[in-house]
Coordinates of N, CA and C in Angstrom, one line a residue:
Chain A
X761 N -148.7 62.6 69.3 CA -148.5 61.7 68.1 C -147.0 61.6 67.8
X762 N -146.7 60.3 67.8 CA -144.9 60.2 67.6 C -144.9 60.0 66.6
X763 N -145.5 60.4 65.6 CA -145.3 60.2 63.8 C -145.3 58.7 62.9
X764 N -145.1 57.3 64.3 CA -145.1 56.1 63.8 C -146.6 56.0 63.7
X765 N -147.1 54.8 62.8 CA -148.3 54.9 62.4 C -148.1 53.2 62.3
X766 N -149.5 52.7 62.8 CA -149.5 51.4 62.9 C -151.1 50.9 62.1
X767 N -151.2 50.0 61.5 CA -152.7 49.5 61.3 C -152.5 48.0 60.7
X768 N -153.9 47.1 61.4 CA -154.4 47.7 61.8 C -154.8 48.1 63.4
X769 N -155.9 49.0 63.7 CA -155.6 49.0 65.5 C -156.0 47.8 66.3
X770 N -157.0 47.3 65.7 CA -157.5 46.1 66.5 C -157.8 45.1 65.3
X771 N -157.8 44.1 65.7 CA -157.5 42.6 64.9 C -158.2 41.3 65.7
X772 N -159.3 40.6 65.2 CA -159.9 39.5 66.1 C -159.7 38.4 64.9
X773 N -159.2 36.8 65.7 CA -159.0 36.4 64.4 C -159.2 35.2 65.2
X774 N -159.1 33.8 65.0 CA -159.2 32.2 65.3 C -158.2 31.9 65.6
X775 N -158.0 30.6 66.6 CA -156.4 29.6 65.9 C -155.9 29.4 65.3
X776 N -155.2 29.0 64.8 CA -154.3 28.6 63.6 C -154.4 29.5 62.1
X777 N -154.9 30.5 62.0 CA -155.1 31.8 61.2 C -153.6 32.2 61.2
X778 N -153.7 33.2 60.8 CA -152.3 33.9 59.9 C -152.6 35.6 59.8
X779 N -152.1 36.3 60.7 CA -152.2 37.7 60.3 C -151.4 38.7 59.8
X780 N -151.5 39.8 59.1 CA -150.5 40.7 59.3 C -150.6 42.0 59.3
X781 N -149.2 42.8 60.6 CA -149.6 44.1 61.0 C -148.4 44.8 60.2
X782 N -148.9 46.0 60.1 CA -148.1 47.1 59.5 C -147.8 47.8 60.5
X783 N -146.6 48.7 59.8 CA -146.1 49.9 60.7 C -145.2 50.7 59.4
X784 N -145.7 51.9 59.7 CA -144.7 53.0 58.9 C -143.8 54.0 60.0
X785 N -142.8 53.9 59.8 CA -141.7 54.1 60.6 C -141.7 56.2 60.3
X786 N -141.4 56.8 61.4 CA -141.6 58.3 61.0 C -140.9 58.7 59.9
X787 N -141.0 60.1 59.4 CA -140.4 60.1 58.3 C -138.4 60.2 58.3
X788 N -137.5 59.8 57.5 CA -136.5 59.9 57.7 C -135.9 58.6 58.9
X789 N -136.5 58.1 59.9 CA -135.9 57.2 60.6 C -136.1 55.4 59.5
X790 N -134.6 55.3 59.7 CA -134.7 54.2 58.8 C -134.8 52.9 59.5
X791 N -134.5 53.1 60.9 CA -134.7 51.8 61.9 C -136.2 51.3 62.0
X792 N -136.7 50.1 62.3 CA -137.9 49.6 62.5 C -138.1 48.3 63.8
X793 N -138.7 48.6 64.8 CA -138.7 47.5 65.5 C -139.8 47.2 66.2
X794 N -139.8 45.9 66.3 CA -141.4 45.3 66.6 C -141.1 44.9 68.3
X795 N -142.6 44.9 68.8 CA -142.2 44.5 70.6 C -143.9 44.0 70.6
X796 N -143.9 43.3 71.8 CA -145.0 42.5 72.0 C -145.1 42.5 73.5
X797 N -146.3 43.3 73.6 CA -146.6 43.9 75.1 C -148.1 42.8 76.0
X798 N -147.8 42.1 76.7 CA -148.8 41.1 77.4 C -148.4 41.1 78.8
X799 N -149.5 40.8 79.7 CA -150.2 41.0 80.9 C -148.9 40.3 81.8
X800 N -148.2 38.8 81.3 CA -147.5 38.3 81.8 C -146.1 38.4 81.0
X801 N -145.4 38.7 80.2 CA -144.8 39.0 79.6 C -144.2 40.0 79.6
X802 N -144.9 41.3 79.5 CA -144.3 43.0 79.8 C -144.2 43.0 78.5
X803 N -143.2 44.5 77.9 CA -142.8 44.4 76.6 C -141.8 44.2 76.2
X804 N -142.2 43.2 75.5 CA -140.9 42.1 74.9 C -140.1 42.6 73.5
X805 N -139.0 42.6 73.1 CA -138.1 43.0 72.3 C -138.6 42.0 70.8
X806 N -139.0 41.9 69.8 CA -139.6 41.1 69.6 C -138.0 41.1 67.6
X807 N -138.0 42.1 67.1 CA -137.2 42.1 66.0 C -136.8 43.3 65.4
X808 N -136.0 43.5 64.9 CA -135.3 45.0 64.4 C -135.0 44.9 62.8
X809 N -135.4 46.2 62.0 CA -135.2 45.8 60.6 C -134.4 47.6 60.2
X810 N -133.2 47.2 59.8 CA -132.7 49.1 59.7 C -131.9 48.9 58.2
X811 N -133.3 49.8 57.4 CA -133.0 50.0 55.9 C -132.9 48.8 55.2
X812 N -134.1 48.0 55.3 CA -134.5 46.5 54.7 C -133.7 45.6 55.2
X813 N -132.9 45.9 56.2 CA -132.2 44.3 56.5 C -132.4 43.7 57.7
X814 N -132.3 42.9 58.3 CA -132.5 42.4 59.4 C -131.6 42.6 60.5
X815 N -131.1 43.5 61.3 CA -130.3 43.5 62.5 C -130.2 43.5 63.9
X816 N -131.3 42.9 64.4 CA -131.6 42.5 65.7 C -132.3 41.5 65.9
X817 N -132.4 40.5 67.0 CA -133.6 39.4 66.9 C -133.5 39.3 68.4
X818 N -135.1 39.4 68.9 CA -135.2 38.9 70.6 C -136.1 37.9 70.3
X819 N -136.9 38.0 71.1 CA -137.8 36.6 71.6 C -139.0 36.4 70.8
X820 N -138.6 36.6 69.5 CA -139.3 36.4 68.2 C -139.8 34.5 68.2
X821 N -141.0 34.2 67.9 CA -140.7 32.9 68.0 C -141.0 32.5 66.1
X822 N -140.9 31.3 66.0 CA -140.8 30.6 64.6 C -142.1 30.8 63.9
X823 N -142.9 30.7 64.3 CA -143.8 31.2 63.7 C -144.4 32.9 63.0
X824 N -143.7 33.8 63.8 CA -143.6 34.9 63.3 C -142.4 35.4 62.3
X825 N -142.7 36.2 61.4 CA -141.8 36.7 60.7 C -142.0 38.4 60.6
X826 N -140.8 39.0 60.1 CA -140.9 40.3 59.4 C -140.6 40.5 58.7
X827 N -140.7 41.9 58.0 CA -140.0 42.2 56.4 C -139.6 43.9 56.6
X828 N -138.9 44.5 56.2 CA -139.2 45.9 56.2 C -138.8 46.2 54.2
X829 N -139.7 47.1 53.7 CA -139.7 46.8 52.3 C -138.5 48.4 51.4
X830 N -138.3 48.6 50.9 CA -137.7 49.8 50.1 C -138.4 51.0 50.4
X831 N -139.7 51.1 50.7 CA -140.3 52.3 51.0 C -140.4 52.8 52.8
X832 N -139.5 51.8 53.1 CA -139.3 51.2 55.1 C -140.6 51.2 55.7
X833 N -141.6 50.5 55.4 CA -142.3 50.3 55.9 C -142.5 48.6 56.1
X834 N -143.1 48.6 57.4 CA -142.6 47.1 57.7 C -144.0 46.6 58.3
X835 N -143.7 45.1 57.8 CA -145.1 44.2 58.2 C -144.2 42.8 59.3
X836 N -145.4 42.5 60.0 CA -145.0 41.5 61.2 C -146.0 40.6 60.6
X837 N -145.4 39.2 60.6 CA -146.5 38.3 59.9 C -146.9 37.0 60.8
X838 N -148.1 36.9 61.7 CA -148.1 36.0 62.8 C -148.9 34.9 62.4
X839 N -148.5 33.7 62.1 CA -148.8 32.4 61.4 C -149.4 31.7 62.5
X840 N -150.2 30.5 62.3 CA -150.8 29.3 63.3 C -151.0 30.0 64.5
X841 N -151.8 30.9 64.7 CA -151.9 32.0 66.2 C -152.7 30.6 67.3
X842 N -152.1 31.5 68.4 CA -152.4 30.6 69.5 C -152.9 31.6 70.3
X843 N -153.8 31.1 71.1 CA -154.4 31.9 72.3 C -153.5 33.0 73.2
X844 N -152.5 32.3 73.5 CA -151.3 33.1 73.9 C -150.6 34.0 73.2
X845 N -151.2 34.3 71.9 CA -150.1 35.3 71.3 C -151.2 36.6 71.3
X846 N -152.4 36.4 71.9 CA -153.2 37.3 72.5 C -152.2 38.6 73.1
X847 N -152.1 40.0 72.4 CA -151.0 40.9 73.2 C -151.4 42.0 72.2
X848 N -151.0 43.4 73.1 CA -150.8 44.4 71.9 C -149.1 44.5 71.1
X849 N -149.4 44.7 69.6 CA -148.3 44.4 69.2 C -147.3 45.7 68.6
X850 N -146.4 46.5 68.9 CA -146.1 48.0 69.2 C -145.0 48.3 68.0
X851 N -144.7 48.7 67.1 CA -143.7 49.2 66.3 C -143.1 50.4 66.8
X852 N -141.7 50.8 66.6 CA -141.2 51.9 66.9 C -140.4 51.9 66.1
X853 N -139.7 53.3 65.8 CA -139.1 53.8 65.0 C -137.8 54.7 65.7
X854 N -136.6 54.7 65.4 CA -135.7 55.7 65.6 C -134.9 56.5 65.2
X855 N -134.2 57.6 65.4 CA -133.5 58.4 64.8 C -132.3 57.6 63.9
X856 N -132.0 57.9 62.4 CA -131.4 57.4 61.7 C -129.9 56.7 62.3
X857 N -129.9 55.3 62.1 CA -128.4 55.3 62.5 C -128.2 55.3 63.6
X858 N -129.3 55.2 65.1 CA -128.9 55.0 66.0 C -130.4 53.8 66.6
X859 N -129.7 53.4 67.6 CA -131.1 52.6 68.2 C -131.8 53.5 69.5
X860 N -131.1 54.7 69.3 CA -131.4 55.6 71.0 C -132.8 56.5 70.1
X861 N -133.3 56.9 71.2 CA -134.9 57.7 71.4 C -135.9 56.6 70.2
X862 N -136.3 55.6 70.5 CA -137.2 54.8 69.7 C -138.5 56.0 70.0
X863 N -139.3 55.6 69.4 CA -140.8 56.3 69.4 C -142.1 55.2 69.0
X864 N -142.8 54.9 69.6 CA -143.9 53.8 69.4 C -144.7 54.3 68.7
X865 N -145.2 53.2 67.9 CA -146.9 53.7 67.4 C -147.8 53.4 68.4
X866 N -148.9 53.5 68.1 CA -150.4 53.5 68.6 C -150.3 51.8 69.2
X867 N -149.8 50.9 68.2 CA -150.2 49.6 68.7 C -151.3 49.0 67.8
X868 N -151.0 47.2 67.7 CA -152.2 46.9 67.1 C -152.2 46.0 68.5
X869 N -154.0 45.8 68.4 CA -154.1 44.9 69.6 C -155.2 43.7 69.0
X870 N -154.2 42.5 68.7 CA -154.7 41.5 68.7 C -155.4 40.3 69.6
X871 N -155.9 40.0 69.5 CA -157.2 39.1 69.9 C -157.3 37.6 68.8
X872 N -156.9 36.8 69.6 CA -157.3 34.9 69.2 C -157.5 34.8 70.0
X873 N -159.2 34.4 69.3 CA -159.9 33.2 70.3 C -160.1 31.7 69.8
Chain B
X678 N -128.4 37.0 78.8 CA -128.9 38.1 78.5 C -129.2 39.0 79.5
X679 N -129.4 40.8 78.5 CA -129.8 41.5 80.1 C -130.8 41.0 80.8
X680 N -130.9 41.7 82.5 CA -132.0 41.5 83.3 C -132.2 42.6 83.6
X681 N -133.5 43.6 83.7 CA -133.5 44.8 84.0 C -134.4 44.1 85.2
X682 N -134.3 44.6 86.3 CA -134.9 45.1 87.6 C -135.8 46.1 88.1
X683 N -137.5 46.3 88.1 CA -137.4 47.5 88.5 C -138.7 47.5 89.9
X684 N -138.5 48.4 90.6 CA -138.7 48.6 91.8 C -139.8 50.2 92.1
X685 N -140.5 50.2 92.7 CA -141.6 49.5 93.4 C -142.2 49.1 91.9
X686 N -143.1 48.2 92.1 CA -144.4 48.1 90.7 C -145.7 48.8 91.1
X687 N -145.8 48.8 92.3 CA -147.2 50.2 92.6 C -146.3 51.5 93.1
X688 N -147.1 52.5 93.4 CA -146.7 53.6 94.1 C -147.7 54.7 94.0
X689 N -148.1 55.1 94.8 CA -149.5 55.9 95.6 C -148.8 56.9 96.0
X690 N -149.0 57.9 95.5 CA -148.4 59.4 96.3 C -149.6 60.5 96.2
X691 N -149.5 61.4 97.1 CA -150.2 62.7 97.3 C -149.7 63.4 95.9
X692 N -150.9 64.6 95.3 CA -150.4 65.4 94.3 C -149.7 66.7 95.3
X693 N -148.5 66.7 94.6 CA -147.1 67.5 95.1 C -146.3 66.5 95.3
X694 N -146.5 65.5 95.9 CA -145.3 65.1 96.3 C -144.0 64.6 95.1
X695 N -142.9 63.9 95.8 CA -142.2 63.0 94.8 C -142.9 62.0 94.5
X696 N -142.2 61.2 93.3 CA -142.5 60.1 93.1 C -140.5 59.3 92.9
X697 N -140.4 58.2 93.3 CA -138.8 57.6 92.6 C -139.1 56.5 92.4
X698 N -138.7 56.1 91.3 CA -138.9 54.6 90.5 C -137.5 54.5 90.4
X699 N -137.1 52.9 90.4 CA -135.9 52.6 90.3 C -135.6 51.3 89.1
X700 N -134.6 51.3 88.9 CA -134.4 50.1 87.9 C -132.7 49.6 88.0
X701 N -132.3 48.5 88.3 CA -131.0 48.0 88.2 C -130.9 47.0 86.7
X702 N -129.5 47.1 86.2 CA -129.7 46.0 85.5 C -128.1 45.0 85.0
X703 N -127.8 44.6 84.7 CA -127.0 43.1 84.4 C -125.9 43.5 83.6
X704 N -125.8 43.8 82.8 CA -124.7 44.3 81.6 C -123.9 45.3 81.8
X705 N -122.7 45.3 81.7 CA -122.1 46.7 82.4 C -121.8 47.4 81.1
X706 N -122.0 46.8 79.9 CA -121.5 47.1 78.7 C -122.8 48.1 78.2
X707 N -124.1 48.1 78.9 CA -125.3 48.8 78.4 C -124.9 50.5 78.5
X708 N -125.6 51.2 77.6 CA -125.4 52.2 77.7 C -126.2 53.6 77.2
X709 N -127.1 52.8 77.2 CA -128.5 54.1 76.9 C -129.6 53.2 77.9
X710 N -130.2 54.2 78.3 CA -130.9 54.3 79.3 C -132.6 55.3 79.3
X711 N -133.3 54.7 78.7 CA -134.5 55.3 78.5 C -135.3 54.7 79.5
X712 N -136.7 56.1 80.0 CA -137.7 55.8 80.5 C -138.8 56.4 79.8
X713 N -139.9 55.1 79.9 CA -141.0 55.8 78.9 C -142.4 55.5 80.1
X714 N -143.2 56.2 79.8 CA -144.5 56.5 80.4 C -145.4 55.8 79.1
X715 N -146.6 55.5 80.2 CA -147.6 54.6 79.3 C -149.0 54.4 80.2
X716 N -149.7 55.4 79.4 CA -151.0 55.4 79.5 C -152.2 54.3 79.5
X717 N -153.5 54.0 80.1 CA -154.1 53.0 79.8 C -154.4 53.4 78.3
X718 N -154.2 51.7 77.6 CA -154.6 51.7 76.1 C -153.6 52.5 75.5
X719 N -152.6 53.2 75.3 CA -151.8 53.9 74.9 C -150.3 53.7 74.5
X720 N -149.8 54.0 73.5 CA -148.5 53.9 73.4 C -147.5 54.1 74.5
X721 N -146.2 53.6 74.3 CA -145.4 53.8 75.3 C -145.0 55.1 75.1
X722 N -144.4 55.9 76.1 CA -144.1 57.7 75.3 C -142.7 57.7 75.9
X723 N -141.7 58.3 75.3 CA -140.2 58.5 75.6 C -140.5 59.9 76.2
X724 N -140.3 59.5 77.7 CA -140.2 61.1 78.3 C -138.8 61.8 78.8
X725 N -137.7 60.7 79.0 CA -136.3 61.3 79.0 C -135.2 59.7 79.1
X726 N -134.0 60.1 78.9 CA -133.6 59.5 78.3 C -132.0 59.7 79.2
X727 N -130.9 58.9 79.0 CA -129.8 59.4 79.4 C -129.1 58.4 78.7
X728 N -127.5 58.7 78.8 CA -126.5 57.9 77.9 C -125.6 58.0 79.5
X729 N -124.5 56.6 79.2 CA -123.7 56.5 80.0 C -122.9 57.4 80.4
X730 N -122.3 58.2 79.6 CA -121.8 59.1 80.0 C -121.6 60.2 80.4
X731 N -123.2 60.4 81.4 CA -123.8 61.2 81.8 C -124.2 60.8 83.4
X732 N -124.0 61.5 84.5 CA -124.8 61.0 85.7 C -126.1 61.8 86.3
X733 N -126.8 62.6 85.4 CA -127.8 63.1 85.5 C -128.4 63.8 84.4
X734 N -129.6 64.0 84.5 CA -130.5 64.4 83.0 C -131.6 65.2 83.8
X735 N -131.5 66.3 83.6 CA -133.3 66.9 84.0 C -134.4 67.3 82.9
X736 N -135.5 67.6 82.9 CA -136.3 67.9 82.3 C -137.3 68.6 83.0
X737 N -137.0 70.0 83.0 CA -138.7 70.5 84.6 C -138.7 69.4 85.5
X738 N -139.7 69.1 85.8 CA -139.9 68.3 86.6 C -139.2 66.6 87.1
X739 N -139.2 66.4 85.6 CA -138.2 65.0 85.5 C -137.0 65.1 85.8
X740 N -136.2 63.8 86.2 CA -134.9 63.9 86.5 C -134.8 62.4 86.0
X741 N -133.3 61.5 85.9 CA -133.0 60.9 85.7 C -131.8 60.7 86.1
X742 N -131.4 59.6 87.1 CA -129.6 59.6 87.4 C -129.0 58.4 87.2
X743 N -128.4 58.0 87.0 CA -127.3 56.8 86.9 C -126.3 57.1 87.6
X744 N -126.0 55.5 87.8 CA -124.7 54.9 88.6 C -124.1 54.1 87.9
X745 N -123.2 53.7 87.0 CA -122.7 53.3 86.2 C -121.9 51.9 87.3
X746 N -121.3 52.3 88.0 CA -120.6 51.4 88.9 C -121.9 50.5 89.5
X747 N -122.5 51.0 90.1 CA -123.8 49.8 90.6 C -125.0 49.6 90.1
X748 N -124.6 50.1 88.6 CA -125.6 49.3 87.3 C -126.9 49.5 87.7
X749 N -127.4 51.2 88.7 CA -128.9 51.6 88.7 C -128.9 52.7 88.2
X750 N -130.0 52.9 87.9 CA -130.5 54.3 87.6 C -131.9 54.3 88.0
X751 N -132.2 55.7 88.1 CA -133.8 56.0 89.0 C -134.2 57.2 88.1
X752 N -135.7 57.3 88.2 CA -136.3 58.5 87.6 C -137.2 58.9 88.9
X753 N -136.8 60.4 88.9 CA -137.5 61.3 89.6 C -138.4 62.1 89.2
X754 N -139.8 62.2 89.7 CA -141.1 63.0 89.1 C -141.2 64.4 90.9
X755 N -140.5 65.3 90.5 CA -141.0 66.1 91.3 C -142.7 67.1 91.0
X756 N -143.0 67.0 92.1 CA -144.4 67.9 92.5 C -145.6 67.3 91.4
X757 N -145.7 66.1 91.6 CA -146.6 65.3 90.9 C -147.9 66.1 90.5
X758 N -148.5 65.4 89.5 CA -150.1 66.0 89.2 C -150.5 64.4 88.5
X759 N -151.9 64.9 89.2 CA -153.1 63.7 88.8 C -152.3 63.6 87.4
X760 N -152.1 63.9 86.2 CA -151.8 63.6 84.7 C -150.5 63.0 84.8
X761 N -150.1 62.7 86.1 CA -148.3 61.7 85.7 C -148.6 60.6 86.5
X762 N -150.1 60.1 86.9 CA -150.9 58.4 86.6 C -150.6 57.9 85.5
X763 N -149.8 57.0 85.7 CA -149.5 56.0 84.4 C -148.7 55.2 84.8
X764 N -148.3 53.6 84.1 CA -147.4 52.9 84.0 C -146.0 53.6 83.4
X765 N -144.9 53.7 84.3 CA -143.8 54.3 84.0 C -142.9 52.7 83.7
X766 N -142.1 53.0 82.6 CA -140.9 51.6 82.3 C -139.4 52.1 82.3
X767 N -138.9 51.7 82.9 CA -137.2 51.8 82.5 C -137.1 50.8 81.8
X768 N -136.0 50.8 80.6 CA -135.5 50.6 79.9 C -133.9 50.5 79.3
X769 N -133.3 49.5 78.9 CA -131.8 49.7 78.7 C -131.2 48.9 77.7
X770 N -130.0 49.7 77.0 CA -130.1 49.4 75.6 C -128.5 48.1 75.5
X771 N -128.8 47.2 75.2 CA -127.4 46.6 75.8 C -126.8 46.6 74.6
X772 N -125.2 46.3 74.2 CA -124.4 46.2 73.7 C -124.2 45.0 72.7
X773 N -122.7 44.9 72.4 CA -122.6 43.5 71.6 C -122.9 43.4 70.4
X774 N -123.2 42.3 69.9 CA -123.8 41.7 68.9 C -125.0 42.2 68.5
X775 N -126.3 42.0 69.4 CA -127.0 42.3 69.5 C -127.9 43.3 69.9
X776 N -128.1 44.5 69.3 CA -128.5 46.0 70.3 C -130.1 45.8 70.4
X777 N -130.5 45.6 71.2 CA -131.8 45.9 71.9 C -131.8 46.6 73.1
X778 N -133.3 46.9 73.1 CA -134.2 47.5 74.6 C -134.2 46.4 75.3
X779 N -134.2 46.1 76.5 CA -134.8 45.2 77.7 C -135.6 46.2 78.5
X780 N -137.1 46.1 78.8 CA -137.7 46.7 79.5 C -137.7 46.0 80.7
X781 N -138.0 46.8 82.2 CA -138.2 46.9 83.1 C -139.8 46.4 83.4
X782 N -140.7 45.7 84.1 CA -142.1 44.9 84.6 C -142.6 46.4 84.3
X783 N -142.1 47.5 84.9 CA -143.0 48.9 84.9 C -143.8 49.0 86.5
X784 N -143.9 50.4 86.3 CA -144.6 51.2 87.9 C -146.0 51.7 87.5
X785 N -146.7 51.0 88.3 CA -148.2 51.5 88.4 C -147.7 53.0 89.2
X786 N -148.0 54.1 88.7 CA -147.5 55.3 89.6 C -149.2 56.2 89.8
X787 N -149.7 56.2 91.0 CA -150.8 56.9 91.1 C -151.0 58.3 91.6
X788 N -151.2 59.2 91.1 CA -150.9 60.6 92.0 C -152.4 60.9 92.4
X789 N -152.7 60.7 93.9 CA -154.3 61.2 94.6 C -154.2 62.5 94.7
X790 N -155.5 63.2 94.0 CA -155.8 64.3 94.4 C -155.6 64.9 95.3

């Protein structure tokens, strides 16, 4: 157990639906980052949030957003879902102040059909 | 942006033997260097780690070396057991503006009884 905690674990939802995952970051790490793990894709770097602000951005697309809130716990919010956003979606957390030893959660694994 | 490289994507070994996974990558400016292990259904797991300024890392069994000049590094799994089956990923943390992970496609690694 790496202390990150994600929910929910699994998620089935339609097209063009709207969802959103959580993640609570271990205790004391103030970094937060989202990644998006699929069959053709690999795991993708997806956004970084360290102590509510926004400091990284990879291959996040427009339709998704994040937030990480005062209590650092952070939500990923996936709008007009498409078939292809079909993937498990992985939060990690790291040692304060640095981006080295991330630690994953469990994963949520989303499903549009 | 980075390109991480990584080499074999299967690998079939006897229990005892080695296992070497390899990964090159693009940025000479990167400078952390993680490898994580990943179970079916499972989180990714940080099993060792190295920084540039280091040209080898052990852990029991594990190793890890870099080449800083020809931008590889490889992880070593001495005297395998059926329990170090898993997708193994290198990983590397690039620099700049922007600090992210770029993962590596990942090693199907099978250790036969």
């Amino acid at each position: 157990d790496s202390g990150v905690t994600q929910t929910p674990k699994h998620l089935i939802t339609a097209t063009g639906q709207r969802v959103t995952l959580r993640c609570s970051p271990r205790s004391g790490d103030l970094s937060v980052y989202w990644y998006q793990q699929s069959l053709d894709q690999g795991l993708q770097f997806l956004i970084q949030y360290y102590n509510g602000e926004e400091r990284a951005k990879g291959n996040i697309l427009e339709r998704f957003s994040a937030q990480q809130f005062p209590d650092l716990h952070s939500e990923l919010n996936l709008s007009s879902l498409e078939l292809g956003d079909s993937a498990l979606y992985f939060c990690a957390s790291s040692v304060a102040g640095t981006d080295y030893e991330q630690y994953f959660g469990p994963g949520t694994r989303l499903t549009v059909t | 942006g980075e390109n991480v490289e990584q080499h074999p994507s299967t690998l079939s070994v006897q229990e005892g033997d080695s296992a070497v996974i390899k990964c090159t990558y693009s940025d000479s400016a990167s400078n952390y260097f993680p490898w994580y292990k990943q179970e079916l259904g499972k989180r990714p797991q940080l099993i060792i780690d190295i920084r540039s300024n280091v040209g080898e890392k052990k852990d029991q069994r594990i190793a890890v070396t870099l080449n800083k000049t020809a931008k590889h590094f490889s992880l070593h799994i001495t005297e395998t057991q059926p329990e170090d089956s898993a997708v193994y990923f290198c990983a590397v943390l690039s620099g700049g503006s922007n600090y992210k992970l770029t993962f590596g496609k990942g090693t199907l690694l099978t250790v036969n009884p």
